[in-house]
C-alpha atoms as a printed R data frame, in Angstrom:
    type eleno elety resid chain resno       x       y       z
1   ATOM     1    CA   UNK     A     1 156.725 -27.303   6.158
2   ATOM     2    CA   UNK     A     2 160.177 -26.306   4.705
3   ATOM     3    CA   UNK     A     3 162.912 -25.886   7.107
4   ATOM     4    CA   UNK     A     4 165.503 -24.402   4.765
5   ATOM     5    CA   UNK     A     5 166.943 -21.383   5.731
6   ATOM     6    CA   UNK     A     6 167.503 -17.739   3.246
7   ATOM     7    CA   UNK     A     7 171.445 -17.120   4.129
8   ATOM     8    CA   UNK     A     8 172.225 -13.527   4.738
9   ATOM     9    CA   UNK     A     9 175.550 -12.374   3.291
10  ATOM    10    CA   UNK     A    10 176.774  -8.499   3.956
11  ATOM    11    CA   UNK     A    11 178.947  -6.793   1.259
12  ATOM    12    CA   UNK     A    12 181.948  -7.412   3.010
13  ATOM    13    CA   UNK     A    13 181.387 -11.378   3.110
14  ATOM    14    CA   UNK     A    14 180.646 -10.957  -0.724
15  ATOM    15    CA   UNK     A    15 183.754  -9.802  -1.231
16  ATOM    16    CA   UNK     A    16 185.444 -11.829   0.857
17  ATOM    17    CA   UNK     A    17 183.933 -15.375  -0.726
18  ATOM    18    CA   UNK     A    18 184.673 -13.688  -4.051
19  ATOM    19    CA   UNK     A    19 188.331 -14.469  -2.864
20  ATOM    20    CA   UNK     A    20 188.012 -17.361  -1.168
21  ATOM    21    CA   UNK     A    21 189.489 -20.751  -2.660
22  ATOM    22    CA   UNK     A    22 186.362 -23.200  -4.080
23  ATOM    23    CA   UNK     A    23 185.984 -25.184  -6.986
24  ATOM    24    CA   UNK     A    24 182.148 -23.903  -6.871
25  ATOM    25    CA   UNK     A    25 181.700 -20.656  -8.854
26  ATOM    26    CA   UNK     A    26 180.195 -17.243  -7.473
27  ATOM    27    CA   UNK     A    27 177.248 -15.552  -9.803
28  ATOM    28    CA   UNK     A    28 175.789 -12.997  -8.871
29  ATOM    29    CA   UNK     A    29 171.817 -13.058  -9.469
30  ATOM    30    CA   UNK     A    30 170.017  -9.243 -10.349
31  ATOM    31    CA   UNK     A    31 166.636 -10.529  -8.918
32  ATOM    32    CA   UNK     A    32 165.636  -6.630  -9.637
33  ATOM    33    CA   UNK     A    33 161.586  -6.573  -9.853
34  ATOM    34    CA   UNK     A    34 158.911  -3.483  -9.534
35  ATOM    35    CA   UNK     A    35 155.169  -2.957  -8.848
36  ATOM    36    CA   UNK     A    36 153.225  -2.375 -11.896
37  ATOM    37    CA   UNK     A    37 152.642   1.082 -10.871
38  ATOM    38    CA   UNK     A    38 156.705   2.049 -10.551
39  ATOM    39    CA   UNK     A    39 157.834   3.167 -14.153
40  ATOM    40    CA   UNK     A    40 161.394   2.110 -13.133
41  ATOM    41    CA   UNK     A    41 162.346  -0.694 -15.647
42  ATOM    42    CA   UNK     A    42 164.747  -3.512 -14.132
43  ATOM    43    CA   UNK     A    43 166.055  -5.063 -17.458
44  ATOM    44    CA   UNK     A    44 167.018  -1.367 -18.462
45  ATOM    45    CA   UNK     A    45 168.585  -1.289 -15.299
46  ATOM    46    CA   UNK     A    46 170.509  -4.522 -15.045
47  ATOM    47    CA   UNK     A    47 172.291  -3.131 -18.847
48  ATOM    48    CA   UNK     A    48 173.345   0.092 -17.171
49  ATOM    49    CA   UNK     A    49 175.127  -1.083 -13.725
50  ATOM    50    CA   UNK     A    50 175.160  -4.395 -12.008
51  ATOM    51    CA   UNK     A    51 177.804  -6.835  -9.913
52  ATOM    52    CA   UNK     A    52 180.141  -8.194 -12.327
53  ATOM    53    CA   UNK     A    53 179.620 -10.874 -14.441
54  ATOM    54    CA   UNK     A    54 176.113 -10.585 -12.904
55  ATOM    55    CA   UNK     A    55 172.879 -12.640 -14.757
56  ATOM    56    CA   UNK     A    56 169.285 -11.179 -14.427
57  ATOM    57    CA   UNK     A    57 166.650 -13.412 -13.112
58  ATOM    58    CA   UNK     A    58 163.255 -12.446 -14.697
59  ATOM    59    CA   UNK     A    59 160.287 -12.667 -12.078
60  ATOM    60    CA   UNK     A    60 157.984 -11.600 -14.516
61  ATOM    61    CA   UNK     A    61 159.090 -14.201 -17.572
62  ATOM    62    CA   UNK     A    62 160.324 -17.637 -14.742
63  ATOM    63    CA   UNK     A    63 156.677 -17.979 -13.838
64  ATOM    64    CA   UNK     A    64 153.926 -20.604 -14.346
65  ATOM    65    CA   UNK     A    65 152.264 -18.813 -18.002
66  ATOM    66    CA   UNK     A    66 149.262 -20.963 -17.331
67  ATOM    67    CA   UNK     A    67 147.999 -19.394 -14.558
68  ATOM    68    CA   UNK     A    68 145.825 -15.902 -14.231
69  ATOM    69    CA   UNK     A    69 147.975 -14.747 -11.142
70  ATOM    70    CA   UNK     A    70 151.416 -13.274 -10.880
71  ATOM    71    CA   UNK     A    71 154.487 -14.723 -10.395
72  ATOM    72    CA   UNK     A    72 153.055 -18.098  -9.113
73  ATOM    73    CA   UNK     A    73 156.335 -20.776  -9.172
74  ATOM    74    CA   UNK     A    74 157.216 -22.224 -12.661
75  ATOM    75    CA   UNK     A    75 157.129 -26.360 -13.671
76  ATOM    76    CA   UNK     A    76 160.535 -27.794 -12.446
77  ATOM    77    CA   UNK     A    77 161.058 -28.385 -16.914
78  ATOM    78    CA   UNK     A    78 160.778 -24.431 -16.757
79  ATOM    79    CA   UNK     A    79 162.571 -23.506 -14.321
80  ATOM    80    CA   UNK     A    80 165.281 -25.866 -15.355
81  ATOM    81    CA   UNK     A    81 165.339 -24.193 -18.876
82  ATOM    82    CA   UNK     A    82 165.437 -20.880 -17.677
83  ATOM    83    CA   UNK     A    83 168.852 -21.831 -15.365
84  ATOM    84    CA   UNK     A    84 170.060 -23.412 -18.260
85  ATOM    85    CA   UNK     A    85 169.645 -19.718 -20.690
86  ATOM    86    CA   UNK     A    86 171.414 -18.027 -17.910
87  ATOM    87    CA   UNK     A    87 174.029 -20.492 -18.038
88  ATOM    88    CA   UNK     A    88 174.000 -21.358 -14.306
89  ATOM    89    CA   UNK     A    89 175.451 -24.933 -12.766
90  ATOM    90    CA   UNK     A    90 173.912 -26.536  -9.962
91  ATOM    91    CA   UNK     A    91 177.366 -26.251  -8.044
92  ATOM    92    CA   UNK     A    92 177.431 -22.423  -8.461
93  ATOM    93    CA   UNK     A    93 177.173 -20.348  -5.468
94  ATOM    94    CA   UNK     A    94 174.389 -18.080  -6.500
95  ATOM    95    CA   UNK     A    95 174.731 -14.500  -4.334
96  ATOM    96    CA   UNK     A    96 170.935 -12.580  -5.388
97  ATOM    97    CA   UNK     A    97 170.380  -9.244  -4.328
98  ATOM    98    CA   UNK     A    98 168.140  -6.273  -6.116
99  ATOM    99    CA   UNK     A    99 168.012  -2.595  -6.590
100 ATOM   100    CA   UNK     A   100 166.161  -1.665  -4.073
101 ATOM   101    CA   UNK     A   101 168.183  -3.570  -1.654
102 ATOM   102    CA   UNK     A   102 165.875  -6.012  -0.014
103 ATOM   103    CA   UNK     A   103 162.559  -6.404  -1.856
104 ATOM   104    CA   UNK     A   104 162.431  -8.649  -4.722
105 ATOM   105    CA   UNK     A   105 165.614 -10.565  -4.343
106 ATOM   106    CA   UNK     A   106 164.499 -12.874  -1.523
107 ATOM   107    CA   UNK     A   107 161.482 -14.382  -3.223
108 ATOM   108    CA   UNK     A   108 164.408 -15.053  -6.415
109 ATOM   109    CA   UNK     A   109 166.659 -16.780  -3.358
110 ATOM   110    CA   UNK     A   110 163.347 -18.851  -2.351
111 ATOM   111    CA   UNK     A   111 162.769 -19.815  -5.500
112 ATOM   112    CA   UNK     A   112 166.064 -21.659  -6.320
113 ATOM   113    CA   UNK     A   113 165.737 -22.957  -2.829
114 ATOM   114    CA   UNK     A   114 162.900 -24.747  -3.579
115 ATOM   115    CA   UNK     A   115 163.834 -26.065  -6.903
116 ATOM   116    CA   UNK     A   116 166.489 -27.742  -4.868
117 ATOM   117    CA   UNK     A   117 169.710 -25.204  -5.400
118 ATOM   118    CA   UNK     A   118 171.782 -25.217  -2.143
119 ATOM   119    CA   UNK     A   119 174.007 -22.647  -2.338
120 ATOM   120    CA   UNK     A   120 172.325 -19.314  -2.411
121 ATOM   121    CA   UNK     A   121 172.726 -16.617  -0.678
122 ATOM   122    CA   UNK     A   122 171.252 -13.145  -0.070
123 ATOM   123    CA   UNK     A   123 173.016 -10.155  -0.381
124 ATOM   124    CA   UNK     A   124 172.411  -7.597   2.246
125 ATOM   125    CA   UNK     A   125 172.107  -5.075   0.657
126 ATOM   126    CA   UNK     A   126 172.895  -3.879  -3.030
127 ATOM   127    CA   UNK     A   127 172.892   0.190  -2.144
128 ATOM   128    CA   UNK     A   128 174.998  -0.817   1.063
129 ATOM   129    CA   UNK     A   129 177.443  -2.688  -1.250
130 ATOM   130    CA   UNK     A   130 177.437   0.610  -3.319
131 ATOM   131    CA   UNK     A   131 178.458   3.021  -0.378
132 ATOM   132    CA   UNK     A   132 181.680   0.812  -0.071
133 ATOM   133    CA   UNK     A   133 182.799   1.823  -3.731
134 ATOM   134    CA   UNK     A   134 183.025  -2.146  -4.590
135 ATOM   135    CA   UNK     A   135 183.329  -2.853  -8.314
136 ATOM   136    CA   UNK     A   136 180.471  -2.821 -10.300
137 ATOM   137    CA   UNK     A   137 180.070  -3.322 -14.050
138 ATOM   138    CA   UNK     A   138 178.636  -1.279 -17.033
139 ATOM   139    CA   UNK     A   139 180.009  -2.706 -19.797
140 ATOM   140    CA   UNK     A   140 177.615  -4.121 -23.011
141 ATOM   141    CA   UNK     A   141 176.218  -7.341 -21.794
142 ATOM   142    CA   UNK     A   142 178.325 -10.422 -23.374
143 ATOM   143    CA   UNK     A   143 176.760 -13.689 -25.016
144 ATOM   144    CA   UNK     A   144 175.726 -16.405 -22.379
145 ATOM   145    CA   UNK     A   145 176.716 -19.643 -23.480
146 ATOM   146    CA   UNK     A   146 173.771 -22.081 -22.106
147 ATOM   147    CA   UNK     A   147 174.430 -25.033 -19.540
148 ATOM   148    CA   UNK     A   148 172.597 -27.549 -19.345
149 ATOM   149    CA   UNK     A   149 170.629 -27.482 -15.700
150 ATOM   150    CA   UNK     A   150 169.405 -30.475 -14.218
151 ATOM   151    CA   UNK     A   151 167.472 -30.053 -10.740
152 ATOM   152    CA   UNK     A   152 165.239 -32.750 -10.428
153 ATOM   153    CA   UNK     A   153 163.794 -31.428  -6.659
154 ATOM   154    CA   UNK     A   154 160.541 -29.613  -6.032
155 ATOM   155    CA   UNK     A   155 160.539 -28.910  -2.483
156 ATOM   156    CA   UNK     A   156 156.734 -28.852  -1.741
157 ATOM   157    CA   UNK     A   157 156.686 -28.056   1.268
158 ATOM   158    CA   UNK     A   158 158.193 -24.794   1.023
159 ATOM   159    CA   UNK     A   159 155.235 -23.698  -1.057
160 ATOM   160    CA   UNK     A   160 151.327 -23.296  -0.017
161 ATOM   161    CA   UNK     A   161 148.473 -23.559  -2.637
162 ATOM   162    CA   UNK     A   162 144.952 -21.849  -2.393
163 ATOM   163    CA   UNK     A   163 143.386 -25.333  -1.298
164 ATOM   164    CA   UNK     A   164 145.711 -25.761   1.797
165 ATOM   165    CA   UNK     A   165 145.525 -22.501   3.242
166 ATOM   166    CA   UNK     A   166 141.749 -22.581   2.692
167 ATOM   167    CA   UNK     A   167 141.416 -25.730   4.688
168 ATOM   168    CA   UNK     A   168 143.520 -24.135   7.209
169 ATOM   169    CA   UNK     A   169 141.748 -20.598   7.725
170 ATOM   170    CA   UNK     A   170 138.320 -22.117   7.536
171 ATOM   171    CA   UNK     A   171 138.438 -24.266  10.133
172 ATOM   172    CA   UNK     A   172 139.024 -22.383  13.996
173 ATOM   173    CA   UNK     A   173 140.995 -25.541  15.315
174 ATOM   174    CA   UNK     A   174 143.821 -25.805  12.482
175 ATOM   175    CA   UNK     A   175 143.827 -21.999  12.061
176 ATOM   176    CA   UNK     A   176 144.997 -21.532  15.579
177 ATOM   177    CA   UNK     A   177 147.511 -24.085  15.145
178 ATOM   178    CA   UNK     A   178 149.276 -22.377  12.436
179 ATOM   179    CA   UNK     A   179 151.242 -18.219  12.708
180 ATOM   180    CA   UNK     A   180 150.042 -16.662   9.545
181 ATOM   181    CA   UNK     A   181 151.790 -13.365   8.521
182 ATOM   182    CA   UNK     A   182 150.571 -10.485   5.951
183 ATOM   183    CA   UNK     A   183 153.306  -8.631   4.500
184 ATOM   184    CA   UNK     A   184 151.287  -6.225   2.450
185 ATOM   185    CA   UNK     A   185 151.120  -2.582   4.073
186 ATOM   186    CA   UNK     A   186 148.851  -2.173   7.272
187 ATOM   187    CA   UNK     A   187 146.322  -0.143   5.393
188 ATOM   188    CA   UNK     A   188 146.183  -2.640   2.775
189 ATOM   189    CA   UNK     A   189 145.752  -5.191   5.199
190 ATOM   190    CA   UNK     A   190 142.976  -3.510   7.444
191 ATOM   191    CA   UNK     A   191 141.024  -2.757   3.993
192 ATOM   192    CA   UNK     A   192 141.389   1.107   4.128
193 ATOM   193    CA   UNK     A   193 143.674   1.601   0.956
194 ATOM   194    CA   UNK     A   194 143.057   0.107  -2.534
195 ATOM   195    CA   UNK     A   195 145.133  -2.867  -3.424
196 ATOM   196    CA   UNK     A   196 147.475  -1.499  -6.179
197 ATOM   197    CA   UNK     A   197 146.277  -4.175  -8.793
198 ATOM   198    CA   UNK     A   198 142.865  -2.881  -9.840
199 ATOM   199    CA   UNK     A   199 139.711  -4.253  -9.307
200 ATOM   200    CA   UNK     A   200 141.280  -5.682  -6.288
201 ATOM   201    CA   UNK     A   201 139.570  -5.866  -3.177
202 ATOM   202    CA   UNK     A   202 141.779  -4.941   0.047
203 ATOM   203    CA   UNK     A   203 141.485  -6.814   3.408
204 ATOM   204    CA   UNK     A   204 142.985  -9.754   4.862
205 ATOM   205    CA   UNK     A   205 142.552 -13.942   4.998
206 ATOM   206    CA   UNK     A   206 140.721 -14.862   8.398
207 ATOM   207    CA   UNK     A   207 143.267 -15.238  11.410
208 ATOM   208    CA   UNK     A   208 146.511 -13.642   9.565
209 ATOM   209    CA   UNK     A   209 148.295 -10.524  12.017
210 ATOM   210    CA   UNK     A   210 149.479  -7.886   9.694
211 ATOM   211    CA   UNK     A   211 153.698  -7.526   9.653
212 ATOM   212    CA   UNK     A   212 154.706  -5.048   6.653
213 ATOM   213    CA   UNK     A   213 157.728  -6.171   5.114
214 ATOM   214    CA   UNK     A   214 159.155  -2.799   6.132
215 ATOM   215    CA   UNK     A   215 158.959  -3.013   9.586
216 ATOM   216    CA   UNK     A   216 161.587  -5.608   9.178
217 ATOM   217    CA   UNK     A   217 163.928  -4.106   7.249
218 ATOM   218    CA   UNK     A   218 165.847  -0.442   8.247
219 ATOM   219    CA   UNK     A   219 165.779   2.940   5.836
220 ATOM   220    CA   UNK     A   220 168.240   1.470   4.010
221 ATOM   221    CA   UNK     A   221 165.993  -1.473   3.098
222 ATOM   222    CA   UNK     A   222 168.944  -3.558   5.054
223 ATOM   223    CA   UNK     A   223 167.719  -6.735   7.583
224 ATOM   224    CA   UNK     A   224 166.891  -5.482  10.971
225 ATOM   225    CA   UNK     A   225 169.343  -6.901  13.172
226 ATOM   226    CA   UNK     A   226 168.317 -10.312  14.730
227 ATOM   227    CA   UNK     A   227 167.518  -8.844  18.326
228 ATOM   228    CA   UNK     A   228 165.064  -6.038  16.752
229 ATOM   229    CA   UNK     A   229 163.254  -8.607  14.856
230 ATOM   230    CA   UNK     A   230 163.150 -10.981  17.491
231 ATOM   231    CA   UNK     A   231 161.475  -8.293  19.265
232 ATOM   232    CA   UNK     A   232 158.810  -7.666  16.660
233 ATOM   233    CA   UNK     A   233 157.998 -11.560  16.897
234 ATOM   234    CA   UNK     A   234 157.766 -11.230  20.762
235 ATOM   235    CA   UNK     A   235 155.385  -8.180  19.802
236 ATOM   236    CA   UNK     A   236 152.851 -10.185  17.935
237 ATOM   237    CA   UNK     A   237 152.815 -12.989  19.978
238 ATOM   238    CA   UNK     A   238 154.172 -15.492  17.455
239 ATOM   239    CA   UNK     A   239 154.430 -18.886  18.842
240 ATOM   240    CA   UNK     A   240 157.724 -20.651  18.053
241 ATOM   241    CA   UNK     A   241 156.388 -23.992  17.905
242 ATOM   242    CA   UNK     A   242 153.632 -23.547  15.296
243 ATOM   243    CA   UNK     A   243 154.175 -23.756  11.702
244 ATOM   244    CA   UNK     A   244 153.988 -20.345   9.678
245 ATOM   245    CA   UNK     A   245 152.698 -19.288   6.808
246 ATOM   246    CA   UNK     A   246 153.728 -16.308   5.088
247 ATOM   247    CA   UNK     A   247 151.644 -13.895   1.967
248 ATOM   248    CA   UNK     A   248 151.842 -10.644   0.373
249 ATOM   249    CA   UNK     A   249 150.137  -9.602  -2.726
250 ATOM   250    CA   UNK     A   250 151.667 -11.901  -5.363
251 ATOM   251    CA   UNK     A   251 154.124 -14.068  -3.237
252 ATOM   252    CA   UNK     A   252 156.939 -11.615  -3.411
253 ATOM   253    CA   UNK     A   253 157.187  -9.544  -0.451
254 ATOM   254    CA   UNK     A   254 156.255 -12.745   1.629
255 ATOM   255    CA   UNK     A   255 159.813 -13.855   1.257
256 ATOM   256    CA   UNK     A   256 161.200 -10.777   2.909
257 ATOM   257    CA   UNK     A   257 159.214 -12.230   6.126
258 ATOM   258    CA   UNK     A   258 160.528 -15.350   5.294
259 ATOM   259    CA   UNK     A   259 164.266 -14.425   5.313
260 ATOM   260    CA   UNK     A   260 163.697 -12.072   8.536
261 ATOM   261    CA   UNK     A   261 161.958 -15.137  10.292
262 ATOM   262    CA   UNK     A   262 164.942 -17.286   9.076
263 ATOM   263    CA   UNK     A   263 167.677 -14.692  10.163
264 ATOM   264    CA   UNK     A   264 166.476 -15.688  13.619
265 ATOM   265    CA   UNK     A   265 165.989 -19.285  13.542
266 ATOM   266    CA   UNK     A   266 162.167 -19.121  13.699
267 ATOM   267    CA   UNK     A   267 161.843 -21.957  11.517
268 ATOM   268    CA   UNK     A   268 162.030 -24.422  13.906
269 ATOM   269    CA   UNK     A   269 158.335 -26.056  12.648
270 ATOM   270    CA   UNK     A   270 158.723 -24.383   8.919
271 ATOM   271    CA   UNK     A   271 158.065 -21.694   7.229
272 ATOM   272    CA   UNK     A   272 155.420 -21.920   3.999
273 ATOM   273    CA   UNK     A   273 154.832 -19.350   1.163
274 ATOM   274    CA   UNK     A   274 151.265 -19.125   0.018
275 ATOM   275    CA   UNK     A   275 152.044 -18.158  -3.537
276 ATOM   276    CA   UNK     A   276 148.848 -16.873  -5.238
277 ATOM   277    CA   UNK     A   277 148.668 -14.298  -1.686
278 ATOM   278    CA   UNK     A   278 146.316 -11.901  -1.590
279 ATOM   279    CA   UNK     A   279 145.742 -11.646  -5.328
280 ATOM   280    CA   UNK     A   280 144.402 -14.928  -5.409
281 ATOM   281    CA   UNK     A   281 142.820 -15.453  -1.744
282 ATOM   282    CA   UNK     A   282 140.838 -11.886  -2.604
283 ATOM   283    CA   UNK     A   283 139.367 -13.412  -5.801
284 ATOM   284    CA   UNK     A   284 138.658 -16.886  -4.835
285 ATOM   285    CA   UNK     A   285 137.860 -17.440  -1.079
286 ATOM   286    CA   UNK     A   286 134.407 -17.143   0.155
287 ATOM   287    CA   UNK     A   287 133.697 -13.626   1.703
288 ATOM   288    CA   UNK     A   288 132.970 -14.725   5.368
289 ATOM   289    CA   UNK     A   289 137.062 -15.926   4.885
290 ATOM   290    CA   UNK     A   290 137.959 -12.238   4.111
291 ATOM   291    CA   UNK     A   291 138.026  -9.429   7.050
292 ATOM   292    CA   UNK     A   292 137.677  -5.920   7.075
293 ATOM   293    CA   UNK     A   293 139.471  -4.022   9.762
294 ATOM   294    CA   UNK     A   294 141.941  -5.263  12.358
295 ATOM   295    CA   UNK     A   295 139.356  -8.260  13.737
């Protein structure tokens, strides 16, 4: 299990390690993704208004090709090349954030984490940063001149594959040695709304509790302060000394879980991302591993 931490960073400490002395450069990371079913479009987006000297970070293009689910983690060689096109160092301090202030931008932060980049932070949020009238940029895109990015770390056990968690749910005596979280919405969860991918069945993996990924995050889509969200832990009787495992639907909203569970040190035995989620678990796992309801 992965101990490594998401680091939260408000507008104002942007700002603030924007001016700060380092040898390490600051780049901003647009981690900007949507649901299939939003008709926003994030590269459009990114052209019209971002941080300055922002790059965009392409969930839907850094992704393993080969496989029939979304957004499941790219080869280290891939992910390596794609750093390299955005013309990123492995000393940069790497601040990711997202349009919608906190949705897609912590599974980008994961992801560098676990191909081994140190320094990255989360900015909390994007539309906060905005209410301070902070710079932001709309000028025509420039020419990225390509580095050449060398990370030769795959931290394994930040990630969970379909095998694992399967030997984990199926079995009553692991499963109850393990917190595993559902980020998707409680409807979703419970079975009673369709999953937004079709042909989809809803429901949930055996022994998961359901926490939306909204319930830890405020109107403004900004981190719930720690004491709330230690109080939504206390809620679902999480236990502090078991590993966790966090889903979604594709692996993206899990992360949000991730970062609120890291925001208050509730990583003490590690925190894993299943990435294929729900998507994958719903297709593959046998149907006495699926529930219906809140059981």
């Amino acid at each position: 299990m992965s101990k490594r931490a998401i680091k939260l960073l408000s507008p104002l400490s942007y700002r603030g390690l924007l001016s700060a002395r380092s040898d390490a450069r600051v780049i901003p990371i647009d981690g900007s993704w949507y649901m299939p079913n939003n008709p926003k479009d994030a590269v459009r987006d990114f052209k019209t208004e971002r941080l300055p000297n922002s790059k965009y970070f392409n969930l839907d293009a850094v992704k393993d090709n080969k496989s029939s689910y979304p957004h499941m983690l790219p080869s280290l060689k891939q992910f390596n090349e794609a750093a390299s096109v955005l013309g990123l160092r492995k000393d940069d301090k790497l601040i990711i954030y997202d349009r919608v202030g906190n949705f897609s931008a912590p599974r980008v932060a994961w992801t560098f984490q676990t191909f081994g980049h140190d320094n990255v932070y989360l900015l909390n949020n994007y539309p906060l940063y905005q209410t301070y009238s902070y710079p932001t940029e709309t000028r025509p895109l420039e020419n990225i001149s390509p580095t050449t990015y060398e990370s030769e770390e795959f931290d394994s056990n930040a990630v969970l594959s379909f095998e694992e968690i399967i030997q984990i749910v199926s079995n009553p005596d692991t499963r109850s040695n393990y917190n595993i979280l559902d980020a998707r919405s409680y409807d979703r969860f419970t079975g009673e709304s369709p999953e937004p991918r079709p042909g989809l069945p809803s429901g949930h993996a055996l022994g998961a509790k359901s926490l939306p990924f909204s319930k830890v995050l405020d109107s403004n889509n900004v981190f719930l302060p720690p004491q709330q969200i230690k109080e939504i832990v206390k809620s679902l009787e999480l236990d502090i000394e078991k590993p966790t495992i966090v889903m979604c639907g594709t692996g993206v909203t899990a992360c949000i879980l991730k970062t609120a569970l890291d925001s208050i040190d509730f990583n003490k035995k590690g925190i894993q991302v299943y990435d294929g989620s729900w998507t994958e678990y719903s297709q593959r796992a046998d149907p006495e591993l699926i529930v219906k309801g809140t059981a």
